[in-house]
Coordinates of C-alpha atoms and ligand atoms in Angstrom, one line a residue:
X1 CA -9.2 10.6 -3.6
X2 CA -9.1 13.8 -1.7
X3 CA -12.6 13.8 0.9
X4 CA -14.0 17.1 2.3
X5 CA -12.2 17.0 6.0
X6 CA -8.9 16.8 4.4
X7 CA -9.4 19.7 2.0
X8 CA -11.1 21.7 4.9
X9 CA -7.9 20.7 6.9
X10 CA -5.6 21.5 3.6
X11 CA -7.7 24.9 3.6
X12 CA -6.9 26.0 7.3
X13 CA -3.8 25.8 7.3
X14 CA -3.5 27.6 3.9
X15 CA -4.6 30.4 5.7
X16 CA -2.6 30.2 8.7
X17 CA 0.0 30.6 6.0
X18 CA -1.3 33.7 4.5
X19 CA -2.4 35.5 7.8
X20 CA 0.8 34.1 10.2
X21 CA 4.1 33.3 8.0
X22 CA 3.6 35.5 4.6
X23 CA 3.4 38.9 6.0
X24 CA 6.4 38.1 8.5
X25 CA 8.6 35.6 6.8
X26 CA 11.1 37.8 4.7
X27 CA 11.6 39.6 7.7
X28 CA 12.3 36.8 9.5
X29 CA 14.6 35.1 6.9
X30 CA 16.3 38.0 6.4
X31 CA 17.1 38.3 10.2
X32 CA 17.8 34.7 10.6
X33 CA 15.2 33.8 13.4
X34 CA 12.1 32.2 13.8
X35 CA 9.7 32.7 16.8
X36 CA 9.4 28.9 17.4
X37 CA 8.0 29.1 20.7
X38 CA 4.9 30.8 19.8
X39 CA 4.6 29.4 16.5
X40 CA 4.5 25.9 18.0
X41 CA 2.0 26.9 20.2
X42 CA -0.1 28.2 17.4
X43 CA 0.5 25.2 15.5
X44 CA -0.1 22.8 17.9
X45 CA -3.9 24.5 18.0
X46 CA -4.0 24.3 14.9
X47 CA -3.5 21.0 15.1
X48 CA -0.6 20.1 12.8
X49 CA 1.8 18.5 14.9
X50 CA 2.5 14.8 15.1
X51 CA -0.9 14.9 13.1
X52 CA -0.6 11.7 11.7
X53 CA -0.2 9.8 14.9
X54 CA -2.7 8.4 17.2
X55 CA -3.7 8.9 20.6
X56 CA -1.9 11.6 23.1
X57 CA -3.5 14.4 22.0
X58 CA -2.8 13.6 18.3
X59 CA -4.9 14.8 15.5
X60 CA -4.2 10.9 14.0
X61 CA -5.3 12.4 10.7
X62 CA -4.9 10.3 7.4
X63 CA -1.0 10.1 5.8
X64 CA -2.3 12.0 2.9
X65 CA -4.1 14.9 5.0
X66 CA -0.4 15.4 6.7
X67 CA 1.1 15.5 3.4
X68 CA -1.2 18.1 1.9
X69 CA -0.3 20.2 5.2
X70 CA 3.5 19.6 4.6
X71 CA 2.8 21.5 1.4
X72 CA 1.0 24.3 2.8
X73 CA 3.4 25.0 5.4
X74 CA 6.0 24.6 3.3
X75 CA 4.5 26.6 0.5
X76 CA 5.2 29.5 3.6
X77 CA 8.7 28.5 4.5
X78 CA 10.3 25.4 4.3
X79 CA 12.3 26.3 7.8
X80 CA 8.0 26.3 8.6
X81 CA 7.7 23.0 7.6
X82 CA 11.1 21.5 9.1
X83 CA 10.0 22.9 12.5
X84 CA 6.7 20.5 12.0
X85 CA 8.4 17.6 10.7
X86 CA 10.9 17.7 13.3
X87 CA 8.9 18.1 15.8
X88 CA 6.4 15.3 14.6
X89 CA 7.6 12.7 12.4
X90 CA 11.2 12.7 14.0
X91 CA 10.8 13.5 17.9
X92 CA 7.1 12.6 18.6
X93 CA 7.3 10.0 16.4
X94 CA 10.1 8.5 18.0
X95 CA 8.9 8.3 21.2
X96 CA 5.2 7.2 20.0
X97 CA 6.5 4.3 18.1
X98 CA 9.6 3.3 20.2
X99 CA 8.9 4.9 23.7
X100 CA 7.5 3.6 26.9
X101 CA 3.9 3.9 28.1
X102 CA 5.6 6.4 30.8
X103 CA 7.4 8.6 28.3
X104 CA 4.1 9.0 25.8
X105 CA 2.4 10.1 28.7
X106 CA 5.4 12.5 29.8
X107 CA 6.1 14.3 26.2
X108 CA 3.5 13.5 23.4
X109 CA 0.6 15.6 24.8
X110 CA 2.3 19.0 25.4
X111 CA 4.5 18.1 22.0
X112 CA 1.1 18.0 19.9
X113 CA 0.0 21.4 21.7
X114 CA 3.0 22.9 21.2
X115 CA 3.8 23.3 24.6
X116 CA 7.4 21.4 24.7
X117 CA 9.5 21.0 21.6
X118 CA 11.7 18.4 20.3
X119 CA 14.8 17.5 18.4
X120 CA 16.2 14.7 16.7
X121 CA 19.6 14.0 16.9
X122 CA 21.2 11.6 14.4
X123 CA 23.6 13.1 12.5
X124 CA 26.9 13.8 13.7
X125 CA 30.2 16.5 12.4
X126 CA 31.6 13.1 10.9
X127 CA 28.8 11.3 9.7
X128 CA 25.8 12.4 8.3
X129 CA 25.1 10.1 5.0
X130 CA 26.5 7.1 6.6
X131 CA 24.9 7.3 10.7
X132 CA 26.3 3.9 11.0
X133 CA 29.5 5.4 12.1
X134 CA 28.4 7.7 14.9
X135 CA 30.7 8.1 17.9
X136 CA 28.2 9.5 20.0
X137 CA 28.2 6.8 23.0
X138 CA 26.6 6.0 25.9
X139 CA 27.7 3.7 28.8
X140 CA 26.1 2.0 31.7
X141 CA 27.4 3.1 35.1
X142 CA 25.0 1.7 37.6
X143 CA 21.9 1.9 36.7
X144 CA 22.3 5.0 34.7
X145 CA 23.0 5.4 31.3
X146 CA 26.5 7.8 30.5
X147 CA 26.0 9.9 27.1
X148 CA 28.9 11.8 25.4
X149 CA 29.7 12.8 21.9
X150 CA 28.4 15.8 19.4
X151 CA 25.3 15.8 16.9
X152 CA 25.2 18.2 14.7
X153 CA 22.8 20.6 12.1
X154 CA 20.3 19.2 14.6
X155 CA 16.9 21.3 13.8
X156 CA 15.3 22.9 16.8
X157 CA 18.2 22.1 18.5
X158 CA 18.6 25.1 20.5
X159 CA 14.9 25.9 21.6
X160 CA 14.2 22.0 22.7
X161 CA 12.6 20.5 26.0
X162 CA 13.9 17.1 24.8
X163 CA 16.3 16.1 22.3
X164 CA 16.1 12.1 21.3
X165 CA 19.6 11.4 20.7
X166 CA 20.7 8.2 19.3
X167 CA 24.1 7.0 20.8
X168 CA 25.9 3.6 20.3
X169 CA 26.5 1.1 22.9
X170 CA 27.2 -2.3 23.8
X171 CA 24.1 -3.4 22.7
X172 CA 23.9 -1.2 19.1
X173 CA 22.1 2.0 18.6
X174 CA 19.6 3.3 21.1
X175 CA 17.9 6.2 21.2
X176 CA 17.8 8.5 24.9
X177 CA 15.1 11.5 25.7
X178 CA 17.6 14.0 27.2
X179 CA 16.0 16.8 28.5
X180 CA 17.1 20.2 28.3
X181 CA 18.9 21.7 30.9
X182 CA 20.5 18.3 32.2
X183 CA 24.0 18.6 33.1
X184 CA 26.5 18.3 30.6
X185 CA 24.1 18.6 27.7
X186 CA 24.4 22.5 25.6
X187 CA 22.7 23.3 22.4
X188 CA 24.7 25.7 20.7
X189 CA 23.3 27.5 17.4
X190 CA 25.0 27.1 14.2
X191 CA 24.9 30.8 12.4
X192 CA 26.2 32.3 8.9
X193 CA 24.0 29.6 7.2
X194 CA 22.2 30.9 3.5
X195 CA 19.7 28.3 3.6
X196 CA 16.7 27.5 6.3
X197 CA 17.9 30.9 7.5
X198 CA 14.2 30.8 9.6
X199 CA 14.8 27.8 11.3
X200 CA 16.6 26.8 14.3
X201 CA 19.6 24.7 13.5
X202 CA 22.0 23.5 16.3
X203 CA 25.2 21.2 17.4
X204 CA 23.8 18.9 20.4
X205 CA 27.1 18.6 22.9
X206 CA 27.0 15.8 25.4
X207 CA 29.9 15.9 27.9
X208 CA 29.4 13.2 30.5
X209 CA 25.4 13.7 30.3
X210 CA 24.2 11.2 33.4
X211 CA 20.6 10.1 32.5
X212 CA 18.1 7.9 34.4
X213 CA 17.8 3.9 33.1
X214 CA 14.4 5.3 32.0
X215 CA 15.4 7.6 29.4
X216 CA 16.2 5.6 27.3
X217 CA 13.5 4.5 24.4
X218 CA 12.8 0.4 25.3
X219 CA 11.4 -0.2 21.8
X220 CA 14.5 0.9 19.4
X221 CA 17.1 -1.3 18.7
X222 CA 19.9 -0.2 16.1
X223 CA 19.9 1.8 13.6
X224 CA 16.5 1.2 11.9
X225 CA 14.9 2.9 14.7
X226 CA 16.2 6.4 13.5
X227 CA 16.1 5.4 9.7
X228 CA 12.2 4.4 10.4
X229 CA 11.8 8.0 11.8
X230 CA 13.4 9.4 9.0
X231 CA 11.3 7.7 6.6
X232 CA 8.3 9.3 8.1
X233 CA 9.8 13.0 8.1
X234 CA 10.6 12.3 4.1
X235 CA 7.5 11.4 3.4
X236 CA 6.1 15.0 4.7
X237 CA 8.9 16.2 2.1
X238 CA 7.5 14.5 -0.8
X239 CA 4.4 17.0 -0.7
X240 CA 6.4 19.3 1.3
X241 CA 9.4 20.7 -1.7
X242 CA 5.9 20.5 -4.1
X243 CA 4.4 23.5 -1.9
X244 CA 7.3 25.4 -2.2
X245 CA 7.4 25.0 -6.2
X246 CA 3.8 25.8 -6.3
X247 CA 4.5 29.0 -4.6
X248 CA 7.2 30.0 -6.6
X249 CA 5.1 28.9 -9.8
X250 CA 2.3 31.1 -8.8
X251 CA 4.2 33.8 -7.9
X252 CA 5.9 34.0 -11.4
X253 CA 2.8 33.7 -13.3
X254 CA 1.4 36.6 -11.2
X255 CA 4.5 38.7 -11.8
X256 CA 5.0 37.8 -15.9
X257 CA 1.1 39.0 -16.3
X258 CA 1.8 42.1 -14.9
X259 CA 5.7 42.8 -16.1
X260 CA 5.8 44.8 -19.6
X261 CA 8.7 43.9 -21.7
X262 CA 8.8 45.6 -25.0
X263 CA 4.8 47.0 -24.6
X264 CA 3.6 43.1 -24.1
X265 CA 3.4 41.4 -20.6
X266 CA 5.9 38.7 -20.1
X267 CA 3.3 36.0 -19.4
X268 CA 2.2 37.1 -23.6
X269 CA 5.4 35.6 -24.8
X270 CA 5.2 31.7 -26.3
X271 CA 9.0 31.2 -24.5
X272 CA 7.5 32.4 -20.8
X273 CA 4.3 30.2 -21.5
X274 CA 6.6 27.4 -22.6
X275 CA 8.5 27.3 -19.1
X276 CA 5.4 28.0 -17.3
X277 CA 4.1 24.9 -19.0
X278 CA 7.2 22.4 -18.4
X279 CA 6.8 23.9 -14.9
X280 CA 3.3 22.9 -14.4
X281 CA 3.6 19.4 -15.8
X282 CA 6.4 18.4 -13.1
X283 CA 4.3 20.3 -10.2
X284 CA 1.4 18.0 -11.7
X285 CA 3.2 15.0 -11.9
X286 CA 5.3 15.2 -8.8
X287 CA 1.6 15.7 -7.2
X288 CA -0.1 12.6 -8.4
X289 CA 2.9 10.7 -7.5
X290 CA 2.7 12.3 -3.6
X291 CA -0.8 11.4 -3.3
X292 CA 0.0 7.7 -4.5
X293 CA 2.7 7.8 -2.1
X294 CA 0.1 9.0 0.3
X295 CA -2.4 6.5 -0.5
X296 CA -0.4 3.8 -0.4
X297 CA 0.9 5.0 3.4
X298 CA -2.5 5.2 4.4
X299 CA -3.3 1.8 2.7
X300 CA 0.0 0.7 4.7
X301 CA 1.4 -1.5 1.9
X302 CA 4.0 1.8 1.3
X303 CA 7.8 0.6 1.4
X304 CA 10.6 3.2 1.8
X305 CA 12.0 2.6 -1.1
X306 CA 9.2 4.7 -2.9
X307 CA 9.5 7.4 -0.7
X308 CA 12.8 7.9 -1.3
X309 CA 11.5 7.6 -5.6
X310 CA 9.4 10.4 -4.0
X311 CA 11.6 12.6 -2.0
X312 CA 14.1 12.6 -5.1
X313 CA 12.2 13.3 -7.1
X314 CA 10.0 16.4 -5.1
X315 CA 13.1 18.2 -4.5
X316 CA 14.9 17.7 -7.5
X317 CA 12.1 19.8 -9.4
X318 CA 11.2 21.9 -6.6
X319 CA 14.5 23.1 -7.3
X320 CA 14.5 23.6 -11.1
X321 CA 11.0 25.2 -11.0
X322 CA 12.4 27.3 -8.2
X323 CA 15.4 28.5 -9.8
X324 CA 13.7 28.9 -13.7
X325 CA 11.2 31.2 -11.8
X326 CA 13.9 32.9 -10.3
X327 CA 15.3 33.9 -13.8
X328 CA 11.5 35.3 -15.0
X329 CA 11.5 37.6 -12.2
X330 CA 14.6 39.2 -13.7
X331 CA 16.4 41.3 -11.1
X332 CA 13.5 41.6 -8.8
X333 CA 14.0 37.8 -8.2
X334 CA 17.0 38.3 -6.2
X335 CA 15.4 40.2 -3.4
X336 CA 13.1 38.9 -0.7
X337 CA 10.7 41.0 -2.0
X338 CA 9.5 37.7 -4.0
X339 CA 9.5 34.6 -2.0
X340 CA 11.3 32.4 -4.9
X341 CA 14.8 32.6 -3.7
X342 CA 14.1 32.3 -1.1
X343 CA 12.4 28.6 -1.4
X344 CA 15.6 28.7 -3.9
X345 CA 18.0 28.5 -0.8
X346 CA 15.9 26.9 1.4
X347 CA 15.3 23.3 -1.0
X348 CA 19.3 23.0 -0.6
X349 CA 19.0 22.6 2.7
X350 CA 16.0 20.2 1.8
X351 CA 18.2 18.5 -1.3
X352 CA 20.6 17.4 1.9
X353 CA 19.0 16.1 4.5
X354 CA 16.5 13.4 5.3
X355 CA 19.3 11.7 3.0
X356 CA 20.9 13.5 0.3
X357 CA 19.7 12.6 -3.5
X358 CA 22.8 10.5 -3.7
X359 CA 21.7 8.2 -1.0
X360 CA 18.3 8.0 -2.2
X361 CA 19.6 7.4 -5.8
X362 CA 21.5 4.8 -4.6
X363 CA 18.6 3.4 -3.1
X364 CA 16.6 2.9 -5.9
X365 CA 20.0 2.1 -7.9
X366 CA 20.1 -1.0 -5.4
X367 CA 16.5 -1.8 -6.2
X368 CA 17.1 -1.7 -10.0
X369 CA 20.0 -3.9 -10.2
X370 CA 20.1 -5.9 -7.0
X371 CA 23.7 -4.5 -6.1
X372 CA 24.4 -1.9 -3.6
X373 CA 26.3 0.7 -3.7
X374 CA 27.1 2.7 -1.0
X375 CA 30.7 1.4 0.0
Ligands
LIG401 C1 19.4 22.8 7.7 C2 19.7 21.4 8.1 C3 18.9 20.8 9.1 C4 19.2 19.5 9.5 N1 18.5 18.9 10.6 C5 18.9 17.7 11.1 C6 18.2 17.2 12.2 O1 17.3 17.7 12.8 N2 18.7 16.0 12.7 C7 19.7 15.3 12.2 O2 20.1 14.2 12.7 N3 20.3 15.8 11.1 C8 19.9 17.0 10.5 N4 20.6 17.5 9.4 C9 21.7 16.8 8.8 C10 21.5 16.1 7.5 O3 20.6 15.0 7.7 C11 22.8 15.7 6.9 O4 23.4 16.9 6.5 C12 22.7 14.8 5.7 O5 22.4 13.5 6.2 C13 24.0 14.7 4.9 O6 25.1 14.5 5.7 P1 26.4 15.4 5.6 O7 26.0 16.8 5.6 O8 27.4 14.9 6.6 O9 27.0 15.1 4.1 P2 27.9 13.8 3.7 O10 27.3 12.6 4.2 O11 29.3 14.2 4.1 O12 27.7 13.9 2.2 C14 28.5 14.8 1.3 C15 28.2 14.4 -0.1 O13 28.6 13.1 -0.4 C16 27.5 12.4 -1.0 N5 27.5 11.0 -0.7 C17 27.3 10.4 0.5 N6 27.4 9.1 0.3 C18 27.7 8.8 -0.9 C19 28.0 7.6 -1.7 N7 27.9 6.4 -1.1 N8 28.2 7.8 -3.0 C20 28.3 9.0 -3.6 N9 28.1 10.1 -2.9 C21 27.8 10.1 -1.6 C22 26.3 13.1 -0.5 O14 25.1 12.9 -1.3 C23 26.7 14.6 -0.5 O15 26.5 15.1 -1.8 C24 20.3 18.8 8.9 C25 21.0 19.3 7.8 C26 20.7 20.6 7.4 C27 21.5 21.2 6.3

């Protein structure tokens, strides 16, 4: 199922991982920063962003090869990962699927090498599960388009060339490429968080931001052009949450075979062993159903109904594995001397967005009984 480029591919960034993110990451979390612009360049040689996608200097890699790198970056950091999938499967992705001919050629190339960096802003202070209420707004004044209105938690926020903000107007939801720096338009960093501390997380602020009849993207019309994007950034979540499991998993094991507790590692114990084996099963089976999730994207017969089966469930054990690991490290597993709670924090932030396991509940409750219920 799994052919020789993409483990190669799988493997190489594995040890981009180990040689760029582990020896730096507590420090990093523990500071609340990320270097993100030379991370993306480095990732952007390696090749990781907008991978999936053709064309414009775009790896175009199988869906399953960009999964399998979701959970190697995210085995690092899932902040890591969010700054790929952001910057892939939410910006370039929006302007490779909905943007013109002139605006590929302006962004994607310097977004795959890292050069420029994007954001994605949907969500809003008032309306995150339910984007269908947004206020943001832009009006036509001439030939220009008038934006104004506040997204917010908007990753990469801060350190972007171009945000794609989606904004309602006469016509329904349409997305606009607003470049950093325009008038009117601030990035201000949200701080204190406990979660994703290395990633950049930001409120968008448009006050009377005048932009070009061009920016806007030609192909998106209403809201499933955002939802579309966001199907493919939880996809990369799907494998994603399952690298940082693994790494917690593997950590523990590493830590119970060494730790004596009364004269006998912990790892010798039939109650460790039983955990560690519960543990493995869900990392197992949460695999096989990311790679038929993966298969079926590359086979193009996947609907988004089974990502979301996926996403809920990824994250849902990522977090119990994460947290039961936690406990077997004892005290030790409250420091960032261990990476597990750290992945422990960091899968709330991943539990919430890219819809919440609520929404996507709801989702498959609507597919399971032909009633919605979201109102
Ligand atoms: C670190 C971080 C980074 C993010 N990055 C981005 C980004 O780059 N771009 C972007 O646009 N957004 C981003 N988000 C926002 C994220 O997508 C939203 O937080 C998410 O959609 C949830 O919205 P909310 O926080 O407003 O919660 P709410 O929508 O207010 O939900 C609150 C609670 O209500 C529950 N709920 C919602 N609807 C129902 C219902 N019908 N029935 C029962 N319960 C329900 C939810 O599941 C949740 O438990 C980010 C968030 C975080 C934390």
């Amino acid at each position: 199922m799994i052919d020789d480029d993409t483990r190669a591919l799988q493997a190489a960034v594995r040890g981009f991982v180990d040689r760029r993110i582990r020896p730096e990451i507590a420090t990093w979390y523990e500071d609340g920063s990320l270097p993100v612009r030379e991370l993306a360049l480095e990732l952007g040689q390696l090749g990781v962003l907008g991978m999936h996608l053709g064309g414009y200097g775009c790896a175009g890699t199988s869906a399953v090869a960009y999964g399998l790198a979701c959970f190697e970056l995210e085995a690092g950091d899932s902040g890591l990962r969010s700054l790929v999938s952001v910057q892939g499967s939410l910006a370039m992705y929006a302007i490779w699927r909905f943007g013109s001919e002139e605006q590929k050629q302006q962004w994607l190339p310097r977004m795959a090498a890292g050069e420029a960096i994007g954001c994605f802003g949907l969500t809003e202070p008032d309306f995150g599960s339910d984007p269908a209420g947004m206020r943001t707004r832009a009006r036509r004044d001439g030939d220009d388009w008038v934006l104004d209105g506040t997204k917010m938690w908007i990753t990469n926020g801060s350190v972007a060339d171009v945000a794609v903000v989606w904004a309602r107007t006469d016509e329904g939801v349409r997305g606009f490429l607003v470049p950093a720096g325009t008038p009117g338009f601030t990035a201000p960093e949200i701080t204190r968080k406990l979660s994703l501390r290395a990633s950049v997380t930001s409120e968008l602020v448009l006050d009377d931001v005048r932009l070009p009849a061009d920016a806007m993207l030609p192909e998106a019309a209403g809201l499933s052009g955002p939802l579309s994007c966001l199907n493919e950034a939880r996809f990369g979540i799907v494998f994603g949450a399952l690298g940082a499991a693994h790494d917690c998993l593997e950590t523990t094991i590493a830590y119970a075979r060494s730790r004596l507790i009364f004269d006998k590692p912990l790892a010798a114990y039939q109650a460790t062993q039983l955990k560690f084996a519960d543990m493995g099963l869900e990392l197992g089976k949460g695999m096989l159903l990311a790679l038929q999730i993966g298969a079926m994207k590359d086979a193009g017969t996947l609907d988004h109904r089974q990502v979301s089966l996926g996403k809920l469930n990824s994250v849902r054990e990522a977090i119990a594995i994460a947290r039961e690991c936690r406990s077997i490290l004892g005290a030790a597993g409250i420091t960032l001397d261990y990476p597990v709670i750290r992945h422990s924090a960091n899968l709330e932030s991943v539990l919430t967005y890219e819809g919440t396991s609520e929404v996507h509940q709801l989702i498959i409750g609507q597919v399971l009984t032909g009633h919605a219920a979201f109102k």
